[in-house]
XYZ file of C-alpha atoms in Angstrom:
572
model
C -66.206 9.612 -14.354
C -66.174 6.105 -12.900
C -64.483 4.857 -16.070
C -61.879 7.656 -16.004
C -60.578 6.944 -12.487
C -59.450 3.367 -13.268
C -57.719 4.633 -16.394
C -55.929 7.370 -14.425
C -54.964 4.873 -11.781
C -53.557 2.550 -14.414
C -51.545 5.385 -15.952
C -50.207 6.426 -12.560
C -49.183 2.852 -11.741
C -47.481 2.569 -15.107
C -45.627 5.812 -14.466
C -44.473 4.584 -11.071
C -43.354 1.275 -12.547
C -41.355 3.068 -15.200
C -39.717 5.271 -12.568
C -38.716 2.246 -10.512
C -37.394 0.418 -13.538
C -35.406 3.389 -14.777
C -31.668 2.912 -14.085
C -30.412 4.912 -11.115
C -28.171 7.777 -12.169
C -24.675 6.682 -11.190
C -22.190 9.230 -9.802
C -19.473 9.916 -12.358
C -15.986 11.210 -11.607
C -14.505 13.591 -14.187
C -11.084 12.066 -14.868
C -10.023 14.983 -17.061
C -10.538 17.661 -14.440
C -7.558 19.220 -12.655
C -9.706 20.889 -10.018
C -9.113 19.732 -6.443
C -11.735 19.422 -3.753
C -8.939 18.868 -1.242
C -5.667 20.701 -1.839
C -4.229 18.651 1.014
C -5.184 15.311 -0.547
C -1.617 14.070 0.011
C -2.055 14.273 3.808
C -3.486 10.899 4.939
C -6.580 10.896 7.182
C -4.578 9.155 9.918
C -2.466 12.289 10.347
C -5.498 14.054 11.858
C -5.733 11.545 14.713
C -6.254 12.947 18.202
C -3.158 11.580 19.878
C -4.397 12.567 23.344
C -7.452 10.859 24.795
C -10.080 12.344 27.126
C -7.930 11.530 30.153
C -4.965 13.396 28.683
C -2.961 10.247 27.955
C -0.905 10.417 24.767
C -0.950 7.709 22.113
C 1.710 7.519 19.439
C 0.759 5.777 16.191
C 2.759 8.426 14.307
C 6.160 6.765 14.689
C 5.436 3.976 12.204
C 5.528 6.498 9.337
C 7.429 9.463 10.785
C 10.835 8.394 12.021
C 14.550 9.008 11.811
C 15.032 7.662 8.319
C 17.764 5.365 7.061
C 19.703 6.756 4.050
C 19.207 7.033 1.151
C 15.876 8.095 2.626
C 17.018 11.466 3.970
C 13.590 12.776 4.995
C 14.142 12.202 8.734
C 10.719 13.406 9.923
C 10.646 11.960 13.451
C 9.792 15.437 14.786
C 6.269 14.964 13.412
C 5.635 12.545 16.263
C 5.734 15.572 18.572
C 3.796 18.264 16.698
C 0.957 18.664 14.215
C 3.010 20.580 11.647
C 0.100 21.664 9.448
C -0.113 24.724 7.225
C -3.146 26.997 7.066
C -4.517 24.867 4.242
C -3.734 21.416 5.563
C -4.920 22.029 9.145
C -8.549 21.585 8.006
C -9.488 17.916 7.791
C -11.408 17.447 4.552
C -11.692 13.658 4.982
C -15.325 14.109 5.969
C -16.304 10.485 5.268
C -14.744 9.691 8.638
C -17.656 11.451 10.321
C -20.576 10.039 8.309
C -22.917 7.659 10.129
C -23.641 4.872 7.652
C -25.003 2.373 10.166
C -28.654 2.657 8.998
C -27.606 2.113 5.361
C -25.311 -0.761 6.316
C -28.186 -2.461 8.115
C -30.130 -2.556 4.846
C -27.427 -4.662 3.144
C -27.788 -8.365 3.865
C -24.832 -10.616 4.600
C -25.771 -12.718 1.572
C -25.756 -9.671 -0.710
C -22.360 -8.401 0.394
C -20.812 -11.877 0.179
C -22.136 -12.287 -3.353
C -20.661 -8.914 -4.242
C -17.162 -9.460 -2.839
C -16.944 -12.947 -4.333
C -17.460 -11.577 -7.854
C -14.180 -10.555 -9.451
C -14.047 -7.187 -11.176
C -10.610 -7.935 -12.646
C -10.997 -11.405 -14.183
C -14.055 -12.821 -15.908
C -15.319 -16.415 -15.564
C -12.735 -17.642 -18.089
C -9.870 -15.854 -16.346
C -9.581 -13.110 -18.960
C -8.417 -9.666 -17.856
C -11.467 -7.358 -17.864
C -9.541 -4.164 -17.140
C -6.864 -4.768 -19.782
C -9.557 -5.448 -22.368
C -11.247 -2.147 -21.572
C -7.960 -0.228 -21.663
C -7.146 -1.661 -25.094
C -9.831 0.671 -26.439
C -10.361 3.125 -23.580
C -13.639 5.021 -23.182
C -13.396 8.654 -24.223
C -13.888 9.688 -20.598
C -10.653 7.854 -19.687
C -8.579 9.174 -22.603
C -7.262 12.269 -20.859
C -4.859 13.356 -23.617
C -7.346 12.534 -26.374
C -4.996 10.455 -28.524
C -7.329 7.450 -28.735
C -5.109 5.119 -26.708
C -4.315 4.413 -23.071
C -0.898 5.861 -22.262
C -0.497 4.495 -18.746
C 0.011 1.027 -17.301
C -2.169 -1.709 -18.734
C -2.477 -4.268 -15.909
C -0.963 -7.579 -16.998
C -1.012 -9.633 -13.793
C -2.706 -12.978 -14.500
C -3.040 -13.963 -10.805
C -2.081 -17.543 -11.706
C 0.783 -18.366 -9.358
C 3.030 -21.421 -9.390
C 4.708 -23.096 -6.431
C 7.412 -20.395 -6.301
C 5.051 -17.423 -6.494
C 5.722 -16.679 -10.169
C 2.725 -15.377 -12.120
C 1.974 -17.434 -15.225
C -0.148 -16.086 -18.075
C -3.000 -18.015 -19.660
C -0.595 -18.871 -22.504
C 1.764 -20.567 -20.041
C 4.392 -17.825 -20.335
C 5.657 -16.113 -17.143
C 4.509 -12.509 -16.886
C 7.585 -11.574 -14.853
C 5.508 -10.783 -11.774
C 6.292 -12.624 -8.549
C 4.120 -12.544 -5.428
C 5.678 -12.255 -2.003
C 4.186 -12.558 1.473
C 5.015 -9.817 3.936
C 4.184 -8.577 7.408
C 1.400 -5.991 6.916
C 2.345 -2.474 7.972
C 0.973 -1.611 11.445
C -2.367 0.138 11.802
C -4.778 0.941 9.005
C -3.218 -1.639 6.679
C -4.013 -4.556 8.953
C -6.926 -6.584 7.509
C -8.813 -6.153 10.775
C -9.313 -2.541 9.699
C -10.999 -3.300 6.398
C -8.833 -4.576 3.552
C -6.475 -7.381 2.626
C -3.733 -6.413 0.199
C -1.142 -8.430 -1.706
C 2.213 -7.425 -3.176
C 3.974 -8.409 -6.400
C 7.346 -7.352 -7.744
C 8.818 -7.430 -11.241
C 12.402 -6.556 -12.106
C 13.263 -5.169 -15.572
C 13.766 -7.583 -18.465
C 17.583 -7.570 -18.236
C 17.343 -8.918 -14.673
C 15.204 -11.829 -15.864
C 17.533 -12.854 -18.690
C 20.887 -14.491 -19.235
C 23.720 -12.828 -21.148
C 22.131 -13.776 -24.496
C 18.785 -12.182 -23.687
C 16.940 -15.455 -23.053
C 14.600 -15.763 -20.071
C 16.330 -17.567 -17.201
C 14.248 -18.245 -14.114
C 17.276 -19.244 -12.046
C 19.055 -15.969 -12.751
C 15.845 -14.069 -12.045
C 15.444 -15.734 -8.637
C 19.008 -14.837 -7.674
C 18.602 -11.257 -8.876
C 15.455 -10.903 -6.776
C 17.463 -12.143 -3.794
C 20.186 -9.560 -4.561
C 17.548 -6.819 -4.836
C 16.125 -7.871 -1.469
C 19.609 -7.920 0.083
C 20.374 -4.370 -1.071
C 16.929 -3.005 -0.161
C 16.849 -4.528 3.338
C 20.616 -4.598 3.913
C 20.581 -8.213 5.050
C 21.822 -11.587 3.864
C 19.246 -13.433 1.774
C 19.005 -17.128 0.880
C 18.990 -17.913 -2.830
C 18.796 -20.995 -5.068
C 22.136 -22.855 -5.366
C 24.139 -21.023 -7.999
C 27.432 -21.848 -9.710
C 29.269 -18.585 -9.137
C 32.018 -19.325 -11.665
C 29.474 -19.211 -14.482
C 28.780 -15.552 -13.693
C 32.083 -14.485 -12.171
C 30.270 -13.103 -9.121
C 31.081 -14.069 -5.521
C 27.516 -14.125 -4.206
C 28.179 -15.472 -0.724
C 31.288 -13.340 -0.148
C 33.527 -16.250 0.853
C 36.318 -15.147 -1.468
C 35.929 -18.131 -3.795
C 33.769 -18.932 -6.811
C 31.955 -22.086 -5.742
C 28.271 -22.986 -5.363
C 26.443 -20.316 -3.376
C 23.060 -20.641 -1.629
C 23.280 -17.242 0.004
C 23.543 -13.653 -1.127
C 25.697 -11.980 1.493
C 24.944 -8.279 1.730
C 28.006 -6.056 1.547
C 28.823 -2.733 -0.046
C 31.907 -0.558 -0.283
C 31.233 2.884 -1.856
C 32.901 3.179 -5.244
C 33.491 -0.552 -5.517
C 31.334 -3.336 -6.944
C 31.500 -5.919 -4.159
C 28.295 -7.596 -5.329
C 26.667 -7.393 -8.730
C 23.514 -8.644 -10.391
C 23.695 -11.631 -12.763
C 22.869 -12.286 -16.408
C 21.809 -9.474 -18.669
C 21.850 -7.032 -15.740
C 25.517 -7.645 -14.972
C 26.631 -5.095 -17.546
C 24.508 -2.370 -15.906
C 26.461 -2.519 -12.659
C 29.765 -2.970 -14.475
C 29.193 0.271 -16.409
C 28.020 2.231 -13.377
C 28.630 0.733 -9.903
C 26.411 3.418 -8.313
C 23.427 1.592 -9.850
C 24.033 -1.226 -7.348
C 23.430 0.651 -4.128
C 22.077 0.015 -0.622
C 18.462 0.999 -0.124
C 17.786 1.392 -3.852
C 16.066 -0.922 -6.323
C 17.020 -1.133 -10.021
C 15.587 1.411 -12.415
C 12.545 -0.137 -14.085
C 11.476 -2.131 -11.005
C 7.688 -2.475 -10.742
C 5.300 -3.233 -7.900
C 1.637 -4.205 -8.153
C -0.690 -4.212 -5.170
C -4.334 -5.210 -5.167
C -6.467 -4.037 -2.240
C -9.311 -6.490 -1.654
C -12.527 -6.852 0.265
C -12.752 -9.506 2.972
C -14.501 -12.748 2.081
C -15.667 -15.140 4.820
C -15.384 -18.892 4.292
C -16.220 -21.405 7.030
C -16.398 -18.533 9.483
C -12.905 -17.211 8.727
C -12.078 -14.019 6.787
C -9.794 -14.306 3.770
C -8.905 -12.363 0.624
C -11.940 -11.746 -1.593
C -12.026 -11.959 -5.376
C -13.234 -8.377 -5.748
C -10.683 -5.582 -5.774
C -11.253 -2.269 -4.102
C -8.169 -0.910 -5.828
C -5.313 -2.039 -8.037
C -2.174 0.003 -7.407
C 1.034 0.153 -9.440
C 4.493 1.691 -9.016
C 7.298 1.835 -11.554
C 10.768 3.241 -10.992
C 10.846 5.264 -14.181
C 13.955 7.271 -13.352
C 17.188 6.774 -11.459
C 17.845 9.146 -8.544
C 21.250 8.884 -6.848
C 22.013 9.038 -3.137
C 23.471 12.522 -3.584
C 20.429 13.838 -5.395
C 18.047 12.310 -2.865
C 19.970 13.990 -0.038
C 20.017 17.343 -1.827
C 16.332 17.087 -2.623
C 15.401 16.287 0.993
C 17.526 19.229 2.190
C 15.919 21.635 -0.284
C 12.414 20.542 0.680
C 13.222 20.991 4.371
C 14.537 24.523 3.710
C 11.475 25.355 1.623
C 9.183 24.143 4.390
C 11.081 26.230 6.929
C 11.022 29.392 4.790
C 7.467 29.072 3.477
C 5.503 27.028 6.026
C 2.186 27.980 4.430
C 3.125 26.518 1.050
C 1.138 23.466 -0.037
C 2.879 20.688 -1.890
C 2.427 20.858 -5.645
C 1.987 17.748 -7.746
C 1.328 17.062 -11.388
C 0.210 13.956 -13.218
C -3.073 12.830 -14.735
C -5.544 9.996 -14.392
C -4.103 8.417 -17.526
C -0.373 8.587 -16.788
C -0.338 8.547 -13.010
C 1.645 10.763 -10.692
C 5.345 11.116 -9.819
C 6.820 11.219 -6.318
C 10.101 13.138 -6.993
C 12.173 10.059 -6.145
C 12.025 8.429 -9.571
C 8.765 6.516 -9.101
C 5.562 6.876 -11.093
C 2.380 5.660 -9.414
C -0.915 4.733 -10.996
C -4.055 3.210 -9.548
C -7.516 1.952 -10.427
C -10.552 1.983 -8.150
C -14.181 0.850 -8.304
C -16.779 2.934 -10.083
C -20.332 3.098 -8.715
C -21.177 -0.227 -10.386
C -18.134 -1.930 -8.899
C -16.096 -2.036 -12.118
C -12.499 -0.831 -12.001
C -11.767 2.622 -13.411
C -8.692 4.881 -13.397
C -8.289 7.057 -10.349
C -8.528 10.793 -10.842
C -5.551 13.088 -10.378
C -6.794 14.034 -6.914
C -7.435 10.403 -5.968
C -3.868 9.630 -7.045
C -2.605 12.242 -4.572
C -3.230 9.744 -1.774
C -0.402 7.671 -3.254
C 2.258 10.335 -2.797
C 1.006 11.002 0.723
C 2.471 7.678 1.828
C 5.047 6.857 -0.849
C 6.897 10.161 -0.684
C 8.254 12.416 2.008
C 8.106 10.143 5.073
C 10.889 8.413 6.956
C 9.472 4.887 6.996
C 9.902 3.824 3.372
C 12.800 2.148 1.607
C 13.156 3.560 -1.898
C 9.551 4.827 -1.556
C 8.269 1.283 -0.888
C 6.868 -0.248 2.322
C 6.342 -3.926 1.600
C 9.545 -5.337 0.063
C 11.752 -5.017 3.155
C 8.873 -6.553 5.123
C 8.926 -9.746 3.043
C 8.781 -12.929 5.110
C 12.226 -14.524 5.608
C 13.685 -17.564 3.880
C 12.640 -19.951 6.657
C 8.986 -19.119 5.989
C 6.741 -21.262 3.808
C 8.150 -21.266 0.252
C 10.738 -18.748 1.375
C 8.068 -16.064 1.582
C 7.460 -16.196 -2.175
C 3.722 -16.835 -2.355
C 0.377 -15.100 -2.794
C -2.220 -14.796 -0.028
C -4.601 -16.979 -2.075
C -2.059 -19.807 -1.720
C -1.625 -19.480 2.032
C -2.358 -16.969 4.775
C -0.373 -15.824 7.790
C -1.457 -18.604 10.149
C 1.486 -19.684 12.284
C 3.623 -16.679 11.315
C 5.032 -14.746 14.255
C 5.306 -10.972 14.398
C 8.433 -9.276 13.006
C 11.149 -8.400 15.502
C 12.390 -4.833 15.770
C 16.016 -3.819 15.822
C 15.781 -3.432 19.603
C 14.507 -7.004 19.983
C 10.881 -6.138 20.705
C 7.965 -7.591 18.780
C 6.897 -4.963 16.269
C 3.138 -5.489 16.572
C 3.180 -5.650 20.379
C 5.280 -2.467 20.392
C 2.700 -0.716 18.194
C -0.231 -1.836 20.335
C 1.540 -0.771 23.504
C 2.411 2.735 22.317
C -0.808 3.372 20.417
C -3.170 1.694 22.867
C -5.251 0.397 19.977
C -5.187 -1.607 16.749
C -5.698 1.392 14.459
C -4.745 5.054 14.379
C -8.321 6.189 15.016
C -8.562 3.936 18.108
C -11.951 2.755 16.850
C -11.314 -0.999 16.553
C -13.163 -2.268 19.626
C -12.528 -5.878 18.657
C -8.748 -5.588 18.920
C -9.138 -3.686 22.161
C -11.234 -6.501 23.636
C -8.925 -9.254 22.393
C -5.563 -7.779 23.371
C -6.007 -5.263 26.189
C -7.128 -5.626 29.774
C -9.767 -3.485 31.494
C -7.143 -0.836 32.312
C -6.086 -0.497 28.672
C -2.808 -2.364 29.059
C -1.590 -4.970 26.578
C -1.895 -8.390 28.213
C 0.966 -10.855 28.647
C -1.124 -13.470 26.865
C -1.477 -11.137 23.880
C 2.285 -10.672 23.671
C 2.842 -14.427 23.726
C 0.212 -14.950 21.022
C 1.794 -12.405 18.691
C 5.187 -14.065 18.988
C 3.798 -17.251 17.449
C 0.764 -16.264 15.336
C -0.185 -12.794 14.067
C -3.463 -13.918 12.489
C -5.130 -13.593 15.889
C -4.510 -9.849 15.598
C -4.652 -9.235 11.871
C -7.903 -10.990 10.958
C -11.227 -9.631 12.227
C -14.179 -11.749 13.239
C -16.514 -12.837 10.454
C -19.167 -10.377 11.631
C -16.750 -7.429 11.657
C -15.386 -8.362 8.224
C -18.857 -8.194 6.653
C -19.639 -4.881 8.340
C -16.398 -3.399 7.017
C -17.287 -4.604 3.513
C -20.723 -2.983 3.737
C -19.344 0.322 4.996
C -16.866 0.550 2.141
C -19.403 -0.429 -0.535
C -21.523 2.574 0.431
C -18.557 4.852 -0.259
C -18.155 3.131 -3.631
C -21.790 3.809 -4.502
C -21.310 7.480 -3.598
C -17.964 7.717 -5.435
C -16.905 9.988 -2.592
C -13.275 8.828 -2.363
C -11.964 12.412 -2.315
C -13.669 12.659 1.093
C -12.023 9.464 2.357
C -11.859 5.777 1.543
C -11.493 4.204 4.986
C -14.116 1.664 6.037
C -15.597 3.348 9.133
C -18.238 1.451 11.108
C -19.294 4.526 13.110
C -18.404 8.226 13.022
C -14.815 8.719 14.150
C -14.441 10.272 17.591
C -10.657 10.381 17.952
C -9.983 12.518 14.892
C -9.525 16.275 14.586
C -11.907 18.015 12.215
C -9.637 21.035 12.271
C -6.368 21.954 13.981
C -6.092 25.387 15.632
C -4.814 28.229 13.494
C -1.613 29.984 14.455
C 2.058 30.202 13.731
C 3.109 27.609 16.318
C 2.545 23.925 15.588
C 0.236 22.263 18.075
C 1.948 19.618 20.225
C 0.660 16.066 19.899
C 1.196 15.336 23.573
C 3.803 12.698 22.719
C 6.877 13.469 24.786
C 9.504 11.089 23.405
C 10.341 10.184 19.806
C 10.148 6.467 19.083
C 12.643 4.900 16.659
C 11.454 2.965 13.652
C 11.388 -0.851 13.669
C 14.630 -1.372 11.720
C 16.885 0.912 13.728
C 19.723 -1.010 15.282
C 19.464 -3.605 12.518
C 20.217 -1.567 9.397
C 20.908 1.977 10.563
C 24.520 1.211 11.526
C 25.277 -0.171 8.060
C 23.683 2.887 6.474
C 25.743 5.262 8.601
C 28.927 3.482 7.526
C 28.042 4.019 3.875
C 27.229 7.687 4.431
C 30.501 8.230 6.284
C 32.504 6.514 3.551
C 30.918 8.628 0.836
């Protein structure tokens, strides 16, 4: 018996060692499934915010998304600032990750471990080769939704090698067509202080990058990007000096064909006052409605990587690791008239059938459409931290923001928020080349600072009012925005946008736990503690519950572009 016990002990130890060494079963998301955990996945978590605090004071973060829109965005949903207009299905908040307490698990992750993780790229390998594109070239069977043996969606082709003008250059030295631009981050959740730092890149179709012979012409491309910005934002935009006579286009609107360094925005319905150059010139000549205010050319693409926060020398910055890689392509052309008709029909449908839940199609392989001509596709981390396609339900989060709200311009947030020409490199750069240090906040149409205006009316630096760090930095003991904070924002927004090093690492840890769970359908916000200022469920009933907000706030661009838009609508 004495000899048997050591043998049994040895066997038991061996069994335990094998169990510990056995790979942990990783959660797997079924990309081919059409089943939805959350039928209201297109309603963002922020929409469930408790706008009234315990003292009965109302906070209004809603206006940044829901506002009197500027045509050709005809959604005009400013009324949603006043009421929670939820259906029987959407009134239940299924973003349950907001209420999970992950603090014990976060405490078990060391600062060194999370820094090592976020500093390891999951998009490029050590030689700069594209890991995701290589995998999509021969996609795993689990990703091949239609079973044809190939990847039918976007194959990411951003090299993330930017020159001094923000142009992306491939490893072969050839421009990819992508160009990075710096922009003022959208107020609230999208500020880096709330968990992520995201970039933005734009690419116009091939004809807009070429001369009349079809050859790539960087000068023409730069001017066409300036024209696209002018039409999207309805403002004059600086451009490289251009000999107008060569193209027969009066860019600066001075009535003569000289050398122009400015694209002067102007538009008369039915007339081609301003046209694109090079190979794209024929597009507008054939159909002047294709050169329209508030609309980007068909075939325009946007790429947007959402990153963790790295910390270097005590200061947060963009990490190498991506949380997500998002993509939009304007696959179809939708006219002003059709956009107006569509918005009207959707409003009537909502009025007649308030209990109806928005329907959406799409797949993990091909992405999802937003009814305004755009197709959206995104990749997200799997449990090991490698990028994978998002499921159909995970894609629904895209249409929640890029469709059906008043704040966007041609379904896009970032392009009209590009930094102006007097910024470093004219605003054409990537965050890895320079941050926002020394950049002042954007100015609203009414002359107020946009970020100060948001803080004042929301009383916090995020919709959930959970960012204690911003509250301490910018508000006094009574909850009022300080005069010093206003002055700071006028000259340097980094003081607001970047968290402390300690907060940045905690946000990284919180999000990584969600990645390990693969529980994105229950929410993907980095939450440091269970949310207190969020409804778990709105009351049932036919009448929409009031938010407590008494007055509708206009969007940031009203007074600057709305008048020009009204003139166009009246003329048409």
